[in-house]
């Protein structure tokens, strides 16, 4: 028996069918990328030919589960790097701690990152001292930090889940927002209303759904260059999705990628647990709903990012394989497949 064949058999006894570190090849199921801590909401980027993952760092803090997500009580970020999609994912230590953000109080939720003019930017949602989610920014000369936060949140920012997309012309846009615990509904009239706990409530089911927001960033990447605008998603008849359309309307976890000359806005439908997408010829939309990227994973939340790496497309996401608990998640990656027309094939995790 040849030696490499023998090695393959031994490996398959330990690891199942032949697969890489991320568990992607053949019929193998993707495996958690990180096993020694809980990680979620992975925003992946390719910087200098390497993959960097900016996830939430889930911890057990014994806060009971509620509709506002109090049980997601995260305190710091670790950034992971991978030389290739097969891993391993290297932990680069604490990149930012809530205690070092002067205006922040609690709950460091899903972050994202960007690079411009020799500086890396880490964008993060966190509740301020009045328990209102704002979006902050921190800078570093290294993609893995440590990051130094600005003294105040981004002026005019609110809600959660920033995703910063830089277009081919160098213009960068922040997509953000999340309903329920993400507080987007509280800003519905432009003024904060703490009594709106989840969606807009009864009577709004037949109204256009709340939308994510988008704002172009100034060249310094620290502030918005315009007032945030609505990311409108239309149905097949050209009508905005309605609040009651829970299988298709935006909930949280925005992501933007460009494929050819089209802009793909993808997001979580929250309480219906789908990752869905909509397409436009402008980064501002309006977007037309196209379908489901991923069916529900184990755990309540579903949150993703999409990158191109060495000519292939990948989706980073999370589930709760390691813990079985909604607030203690683990990130994974798998390849994203498309039809010839660019539409995304639905993944059943
Ligand atoms: O991780 C906390 C929150 O859960 C995120 O901000 C949401 O997108 C959801 O994944």
GROMACS .gro file of C-alpha atoms and ligand atoms in nm:
model
  359
    1UNK     CA    1   0.000   0.000   0.000
    2UNK     CA    2   0.140   0.340  -0.094
    3UNK     CA    3   0.226   0.566   0.198
    4UNK     CA    4   0.004   0.860   0.100
    5UNK     CA    5  -0.294   0.624   0.054
    6UNK     CA    6  -0.232   0.483   0.401
    7UNK     CA    7  -0.212   0.837   0.545
    8UNK     CA    8  -0.541   0.925   0.373
    9UNK     CA    9  -0.712   0.623   0.527
   10UNK     CA   10  -0.579   0.709   0.874
   11UNK     CA   11  -0.693   1.073   0.834
   12UNK     CA   12  -1.036   0.966   0.718
   13UNK     CA   13  -1.073   0.747   1.030
   14UNK     CA   14  -1.007   1.052   1.247
   15UNK     CA   15  -1.183   1.319   1.042
   16UNK     CA   16  -1.447   1.138   0.833
   17UNK     CA   17  -1.438   1.173   0.455
   18UNK     CA   18  -1.150   1.358   0.291
   19UNK     CA   19  -1.187   1.724   0.375
   20UNK     CA   20  -0.994   2.037   0.443
   21UNK     CA   21  -0.970   2.224   0.772
   22UNK     CA   22  -1.292   2.414   0.710
   23UNK     CA   23  -1.459   2.084   0.626
   24UNK     CA   24  -1.572   2.197   0.284
   25UNK     CA   25  -1.479   1.941   0.029
   26UNK     CA   26  -1.670   1.634  -0.082
   27UNK     CA   27  -1.984   1.560   0.112
   28UNK     CA   28  -1.829   1.667   0.443
   29UNK     CA   29  -2.017   1.919   0.655
   30UNK     CA   30  -1.832   2.245   0.732
   31UNK     CA   31  -1.678   2.239   1.078
   32UNK     CA   32  -1.645   2.522   1.330
   33UNK     CA   33  -1.339   2.729   1.234
   34UNK     CA   34  -1.261   2.813   1.596
   35UNK     CA   35  -1.318   2.571   1.879
   36UNK     CA   36  -1.152   2.726   2.184
   37UNK     CA   37  -1.387   3.025   2.210
   38UNK     CA   38  -1.735   3.109   2.084
   39UNK     CA   39  -1.748   3.330   1.775
   40UNK     CA   40  -2.036   3.468   1.566
   41UNK     CA   41  -2.133   3.723   1.300
   42UNK     CA   42  -1.818   3.669   1.090
   43UNK     CA   43  -1.732   3.962   0.864
   44UNK     CA   44  -1.458   3.831   0.637
   45UNK     CA   45  -1.225   4.039   0.419
   46UNK     CA   46  -0.924   3.978   0.200
   47UNK     CA   47  -0.640   4.216   0.281
   48UNK     CA   48  -0.296   4.169   0.122
   49UNK     CA   49  -0.390   3.826  -0.013
   50UNK     CA   50  -0.492   3.689   0.328
   51UNK     CA   51  -0.835   3.628   0.482
   52UNK     CA   52  -0.918   3.823   0.798
   53UNK     CA   53  -1.230   3.743   0.999
   54UNK     CA   54  -1.389   4.005   1.224
   55UNK     CA   55  -1.643   3.817   1.438
   56UNK     CA   56  -1.836   3.880   1.758
   57UNK     CA   57  -1.688   3.704   2.060
   58UNK     CA   58  -1.972   3.525   2.238
   59UNK     CA   59  -1.943   3.466   2.612
   60UNK     CA   60  -2.160   3.321   2.887
   61UNK     CA   61  -2.262   3.606   3.117
   62UNK     CA   62  -2.579   3.444   3.254
   63UNK     CA   63  -2.810   3.719   3.128
   64UNK     CA   64  -3.150   3.553   3.061
   65UNK     CA   65  -3.268   3.532   2.701
   66UNK     CA   66  -3.513   3.804   2.589
   67UNK     CA   67  -3.643   3.966   2.267
   68UNK     CA   68  -3.391   4.248   2.307
   69UNK     CA   69  -3.094   4.012   2.292
   70UNK     CA   70  -2.965   4.088   2.643
   71UNK     CA   71  -2.806   3.742   2.645
   72UNK     CA   72  -2.565   3.856   2.371
   73UNK     CA   73  -2.348   4.034   2.624
   74UNK     CA   74  -2.012   4.044   2.448
   75UNK     CA   75  -1.714   4.241   2.580
   76UNK     CA   76  -1.431   4.227   2.329
   77UNK     CA   77  -1.325   4.133   1.978
   78UNK     CA   78  -1.062   3.888   1.856
   79UNK     CA   79  -0.960   3.894   1.492
   80UNK     CA   80  -0.865   3.577   1.307
   81UNK     CA   81  -0.644   3.536   1.002
   82UNK     CA   82  -0.620   3.255   0.749
   83UNK     CA   83  -0.357   3.208   0.479
   84UNK     CA   84  -0.603   3.006   0.279
   85UNK     CA   85  -0.962   2.896   0.295
   86UNK     CA   86  -0.863   2.561   0.443
   87UNK     CA   87  -0.753   2.734   0.762
   88UNK     CA   88  -0.633   2.714   1.028
   89UNK     CA   89  -0.783   3.037   1.167
   90UNK     CA   90  -0.517   3.208   1.377
   91UNK     CA   91  -0.633   3.403   1.683
   92UNK     CA   92  -0.452   3.739   1.695
   93UNK     CA   93  -0.558   3.822   2.050
   94UNK     CA   94  -0.781   4.098   2.186
   95UNK     CA   95  -0.820   4.372   1.923
   96UNK     CA   96  -1.062   4.596   2.115
   97UNK     CA   97  -1.219   4.577   2.461
   98UNK     CA   98  -1.543   4.749   2.565
   99UNK     CA   99  -1.366   4.902   2.865
  100UNK     CA  100  -1.141   5.098   2.629
  101UNK     CA  101  -1.429   5.263   2.440
  102UNK     CA  102  -1.496   5.588   2.632
  103UNK     CA  103  -1.866   5.621   2.542
  104UNK     CA  104  -1.966   5.254   2.549
  105UNK     CA  105  -2.150   5.060   2.818
  106UNK     CA  106  -2.234   4.706   2.705
  107UNK     CA  107  -2.296   4.454   2.429
  108UNK     CA  108  -2.032   4.463   2.159
  109UNK     CA  109  -2.228   4.317   1.867
  110UNK     CA  110  -2.145   4.228   1.508
  111UNK     CA  111  -1.844   4.427   1.376
  112UNK     CA  112  -1.697   4.489   1.033
  113UNK     CA  113  -1.371   4.627   0.896
  114UNK     CA  114  -1.236   4.827   0.603
  115UNK     CA  115  -0.901   4.947   0.470
  116UNK     CA  116  -0.818   5.285   0.318
  117UNK     CA  117  -0.516   5.514   0.288
  118UNK     CA  118  -0.287   5.280   0.487
  119UNK     CA  119  -0.526   5.245   0.782
  120UNK     CA  120  -0.757   4.964   0.893
  121UNK     CA  121  -1.096   5.063   1.034
  122UNK     CA  122  -1.297   4.849   1.275
  123UNK     CA  123  -1.668   4.938   1.291
  124UNK     CA  124  -1.870   4.814   1.586
  125UNK     CA  125  -2.217   4.851   1.738
  126UNK     CA  126  -2.236   4.887   2.116
  127UNK     CA  127  -2.487   5.031   2.362
  128UNK     CA  128  -2.395   5.372   2.500
  129UNK     CA  129  -2.443   5.473   2.862
  130UNK     CA  130  -2.815   5.542   2.796
  131UNK     CA  131  -2.858   5.186   2.659
  132UNK     CA  132  -2.894   5.308   2.301
  133UNK     CA  133  -2.705   5.124   2.026
  134UNK     CA  134  -2.461   5.346   1.834
  135UNK     CA  135  -2.191   5.258   1.584
  136UNK     CA  136  -1.831   5.331   1.667
  137UNK     CA  137  -1.508   5.319   1.473
  138UNK     CA  138  -1.153   5.234   1.580
  139UNK     CA  139  -0.830   5.247   1.379
  140UNK     CA  140  -0.508   5.053   1.348
  141UNK     CA  141  -0.212   5.021   1.114
  142UNK     CA  142  -0.255   4.642   1.128
  143UNK     CA  143  -0.560   4.441   1.010
  144UNK     CA  144  -0.549   4.249   1.339
  145UNK     CA  145  -0.522   4.553   1.566
  146UNK     CA  146  -0.502   4.645   1.846
  147UNK     CA  147  -0.756   4.912   1.744
  148UNK     CA  148  -0.783   5.257   1.901
  149UNK     CA  149  -1.144   5.378   1.929
  150UNK     CA  150  -1.255   5.730   1.847
  151UNK     CA  151  -1.375   5.930   2.148
  152UNK     CA  152  -1.740   5.935   2.030
  153UNK     CA  153  -1.972   5.722   1.816
  154UNK     CA  154  -2.006   5.806   1.447
  155UNK     CA  155  -2.233   6.115   1.444
  156UNK     CA  156  -2.581   6.028   1.316
  157UNK     CA  157  -2.525   5.653   1.364
  158UNK     CA  158  -2.770   5.426   1.544
  159UNK     CA  159  -2.880   5.061   1.559
  160UNK     CA  160  -2.646   4.769   1.482
  161UNK     CA  161  -2.459   4.550   1.234
  162UNK     CA  162  -2.241   4.787   1.030
  163UNK     CA  163  -2.114   4.643   0.701
  164UNK     CA  164  -1.875   4.863   0.505
  165UNK     CA  165  -1.846   4.800   0.132
  166UNK     CA  166  -1.582   4.970  -0.082
  167UNK     CA  167  -1.675   4.994  -0.448
  168UNK     CA  168  -1.435   4.973  -0.742
  169UNK     CA  169  -1.424   5.354  -0.765
  170UNK     CA  170  -1.293   5.371  -0.405
  171UNK     CA  171  -1.619   5.505  -0.257
  172UNK     CA  172  -1.716   5.332   0.066
  173UNK     CA  173  -2.067   5.282   0.201
  174UNK     CA  174  -2.190   5.169   0.540
  175UNK     CA  175  -2.499   4.949   0.549
  176UNK     CA  176  -2.646   4.907   0.895
  177UNK     CA  177  -2.952   4.840   1.107
  178UNK     CA  178  -3.141   4.565   1.281
  179UNK     CA  179  -3.495   4.547   1.419
  180UNK     CA  180  -3.612   4.416   1.762
  181UNK     CA  181  -3.304   4.417   1.991
  182UNK     CA  182  -3.114   4.610   1.725
  183UNK     CA  183  -3.344   4.910   1.793
  184UNK     CA  184  -3.391   5.019   1.429
  185UNK     CA  185  -3.770   5.053   1.480
  186UNK     CA  186  -3.708   5.302   1.762
  187UNK     CA  187  -3.568   5.550   1.506
  188UNK     CA  188  -3.866   5.513   1.272
  189UNK     CA  189  -3.970   5.880   1.298
  190UNK     CA  190  -3.614   6.011   1.312
  191UNK     CA  191  -3.638   6.056   1.691
  192UNK     CA  192  -3.554   5.779   1.937
  193UNK     CA  193  -3.863   5.612   2.086
  194UNK     CA  194  -3.769   5.352   2.350
  195UNK     CA  195  -4.124   5.213   2.371
  196UNK     CA  196  -4.099   5.039   2.031
  197UNK     CA  197  -3.955   4.710   2.155
  198UNK     CA  198  -3.965   4.485   1.850
  199UNK     CA  199  -4.113   4.591   1.515
  200UNK     CA  200  -4.355   4.881   1.461
  201UNK     CA  201  -4.634   4.671   1.612
  202UNK     CA  202  -4.997   4.615   1.524
  203UNK     CA  203  -5.141   4.816   1.237
  204UNK     CA  204  -4.813   4.822   1.044
  205UNK     CA  205  -4.833   4.471   0.898
  206UNK     CA  206  -4.950   4.601   0.561
  207UNK     CA  207  -4.710   4.895   0.553
  208UNK     CA  208  -4.371   4.884   0.378
  209UNK     CA  209  -4.121   4.702   0.599
  210UNK     CA  210  -3.853   4.886   0.790
  211UNK     CA  211  -3.535   4.895   0.584
  212UNK     CA  212  -3.164   4.875   0.648
  213UNK     CA  213  -2.982   5.208   0.606
  214UNK     CA  214  -2.694   5.307   0.384
  215UNK     CA  215  -2.462   5.606   0.403
  216UNK     CA  216  -2.152   5.688   0.198
  217UNK     CA  217  -1.844   5.735   0.417
  218UNK     CA  218  -1.625   6.043   0.402
  219UNK     CA  219  -1.276   5.986   0.265
  220UNK     CA  220  -1.141   5.971   0.623
  221UNK     CA  221  -1.374   5.669   0.684
  222UNK     CA  222  -1.460   5.805   1.029
  223UNK     CA  223  -1.790   5.982   0.957
  224UNK     CA  224  -2.088   5.966   0.721
  225UNK     CA  225  -2.073   6.189   0.415
  226UNK     CA  226  -2.454   6.208   0.394
  227UNK     CA  227  -2.769   6.132   0.593
  228UNK     CA  228  -2.844   5.759   0.597
  229UNK     CA  229  -3.089   5.650   0.326
  230UNK     CA  230  -3.335   5.360   0.314
  231UNK     CA  231  -3.223   5.035   0.151
  232UNK     CA  232  -3.553   4.957  -0.020
  233UNK     CA  233  -3.622   4.599  -0.128
  234UNK     CA  234  -3.890   4.550  -0.394
  235UNK     CA  235  -4.087   4.237  -0.473
  236UNK     CA  236  -4.123   4.088  -0.821
  237UNK     CA  237  -4.398   4.344  -0.900
  238UNK     CA  238  -4.179   4.638  -0.806
  239UNK     CA  239  -4.359   4.701  -0.474
  240UNK     CA  240  -4.166   4.747  -0.146
  241UNK     CA  241  -4.172   4.437   0.076
  242UNK     CA  242  -4.427   4.470   0.355
  243UNK     CA  243  -4.377   4.436   0.732
  244UNK     CA  244  -4.584   4.118   0.742
  245UNK     CA  245  -4.362   3.950   0.480
  246UNK     CA  246  -4.137   3.798   0.746
  247UNK     CA  247  -3.980   3.545   0.508
  248UNK     CA  248  -3.837   3.821   0.287
  249UNK     CA  249  -3.816   4.153   0.470
  250UNK     CA  250  -3.491   4.283   0.620
  251UNK     CA  251  -3.429   4.211   0.989
  252UNK     CA  252  -3.053   4.251   1.054
  253UNK     CA  253  -2.705   4.139   0.944
  254UNK     CA  254  -2.661   4.339   0.621
  255UNK     CA  255  -2.380   4.254   0.378
  256UNK     CA  256  -2.294   4.396   0.037
  257UNK     CA  257  -2.085   4.244  -0.241
  258UNK     CA  258  -2.048   4.320  -0.606
  259UNK     CA  259  -2.061   4.052  -0.875
  260UNK     CA  260  -1.999   4.185  -1.224
  261UNK     CA  261  -2.183   4.516  -1.245
  262UNK     CA  262  -2.456   4.416  -0.996
  263UNK     CA  263  -2.478   4.495  -0.625
  264UNK     CA  264  -2.591   4.207  -0.403
  265UNK     CA  265  -2.748   4.317  -0.075
  266UNK     CA  266  -2.782   4.018   0.159
  267UNK     CA  267  -2.928   4.001   0.508
  268UNK     CA  268  -3.096   3.796   0.778
  269UNK     CA  269  -3.475   3.771   0.801
  270UNK     CA  270  -3.435   3.729   1.179
  271UNK     CA  271  -3.737   3.557   1.328
  272UNK     CA  272  -3.778   3.344   1.013
  273UNK     CA  273  -3.406   3.256   1.025
  274UNK     CA  274  -3.319   3.289   0.657
  275UNK     CA  275  -3.028   3.452   0.481
  276UNK     CA  276  -3.181   3.626   0.181
  277UNK     CA  277  -3.059   3.856  -0.097
  278UNK     CA  278  -3.172   4.125  -0.336
  279UNK     CA  279  -2.996   4.277  -0.639
  280UNK     CA  280  -2.960   4.626  -0.783
  281UNK     CA  281  -2.751   4.815  -1.036
  282UNK     CA  282  -2.674   5.082  -0.771
  283UNK     CA  283  -2.522   5.049  -0.423
  284UNK     CA  284  -2.817   5.257  -0.299
  285UNK     CA  285  -3.081   5.035  -0.458
  286UNK     CA  286  -3.369   4.996  -0.489
  287UNK     CA  287  -3.296   4.626  -0.472
  288UNK     CA  288  -3.516   4.351  -0.612
  289UNK     CA  289  -3.566   4.048  -0.392
  290UNK     CA  290  -3.406   3.739  -0.548
  291UNK     CA  291  -3.418   3.452  -0.301
  292UNK     CA  292  -3.272   3.259  -0.010
  293UNK     CA  293  -2.897   3.212   0.024
  294UNK     CA  294  -2.910   2.985   0.325
  295UNK     CA  295  -3.191   2.804   0.503
  296UNK     CA  296  -3.204   2.816   0.885
  297UNK     CA  297  -2.895   2.709   1.076
  298UNK     CA  298  -2.910   2.566   1.428
  299UNK     CA  299  -2.961   2.852   1.676
  300UNK     CA  300  -3.192   3.156   1.661
  301UNK     CA  301  -2.963   3.399   1.481
  302UNK     CA  302  -2.817   3.373   1.134
  303UNK     CA  303  -2.552   3.619   1.012
  304UNK     CA  304  -2.305   3.602   0.728
  305UNK     CA  305  -2.051   3.765   0.498
  306UNK     CA  306  -1.950   3.686   0.141
  307UNK     CA  307  -1.602   3.722  -0.011
  308UNK     CA  308  -1.416   3.628  -0.325
  309UNK     CA  309  -1.083   3.457  -0.262
  310UNK     CA  310  -0.853   3.318  -0.531
  311UNK     CA  311  -1.132   3.316  -0.790
  312UNK     CA  312  -1.397   3.141  -0.579
  313UNK     CA  313  -1.678   3.280  -0.367
  314UNK     CA  314  -1.728   3.187  -0.003
  315UNK     CA  315  -1.989   3.250   0.263
  316UNK     CA  316  -1.887   3.283   0.628
  317UNK     CA  317  -2.171   3.221   0.875
  318UNK     CA  318  -2.239   3.078   1.219
  319UNK     CA  319  -2.447   2.816   1.393
  320UNK     CA  320  -2.446   2.664   1.741
  321UNK     CA  321  -2.293   2.324   1.669
  322UNK     CA  322  -2.043   2.344   1.956
  323UNK     CA  323  -2.273   2.461   2.238
  324UNK     CA  324  -2.633   2.400   2.134
  325UNK     CA  325  -2.706   2.744   2.285
  326UNK     CA  326  -2.831   3.042   2.085
  327UNK     CA  327  -2.591   3.292   2.242
  328UNK     CA  328  -2.277   3.073   2.218
  329UNK     CA  329  -2.212   3.042   1.848
  330UNK     CA  330  -1.931   2.917   1.624
  331UNK     CA  331  -1.830   3.045   1.283
  332UNK     CA  332  -1.798   2.837   0.967
  333UNK     CA  333  -1.719   2.885   0.600
  334UNK     CA  334  -1.833   2.713   0.283
  335UNK     CA  335  -1.823   2.777  -0.087
  336UNK     CA  336  -2.100   2.982  -0.246
  337UNK     CA  337  -2.230   2.849  -0.576
  338UNK     CA  338  -2.403   3.054  -0.846
  339UNK     CA  339  -2.613   2.986  -1.149
  340UNK     CA  340  -2.481   3.111  -1.484
  341UNK     CA  341  -2.691   3.430  -1.454
  342UNK     CA  342  -2.518   3.520  -1.126
  343UNK     CA  343  -2.806   3.416  -0.898
  344UNK     CA  344  -2.702   3.238  -0.582
  345UNK     CA  345  -2.781   2.871  -0.524
  346UNK     CA  346  -2.964   2.812  -0.196
  347UNK     CA  347  -2.761   2.635   0.070
  348UNK     CA  348  -2.925   2.389   0.308
  349UNK     CA  349  -2.685   2.385   0.602
  350LIG     O1  350  -2.436   3.894   1.780
  350LIG     C1  351  -2.538   3.978   1.824
  350LIG     C2  352  -2.642   3.995   1.719
  350LIG     O2  353  -2.697   3.870   1.683
  350LIG     C3  354  -2.589   4.050   1.588
  350LIG     O3  355  -2.560   4.186   1.590
  350LIG     C4  356  -2.700   4.010   1.500
  350LIG     O4  357  -2.675   4.021   1.364
  350LIG     C5  358  -2.724   3.867   1.544
  350LIG     O5  359  -2.637   3.778   1.484
   0.00000   0.00000   0.00000
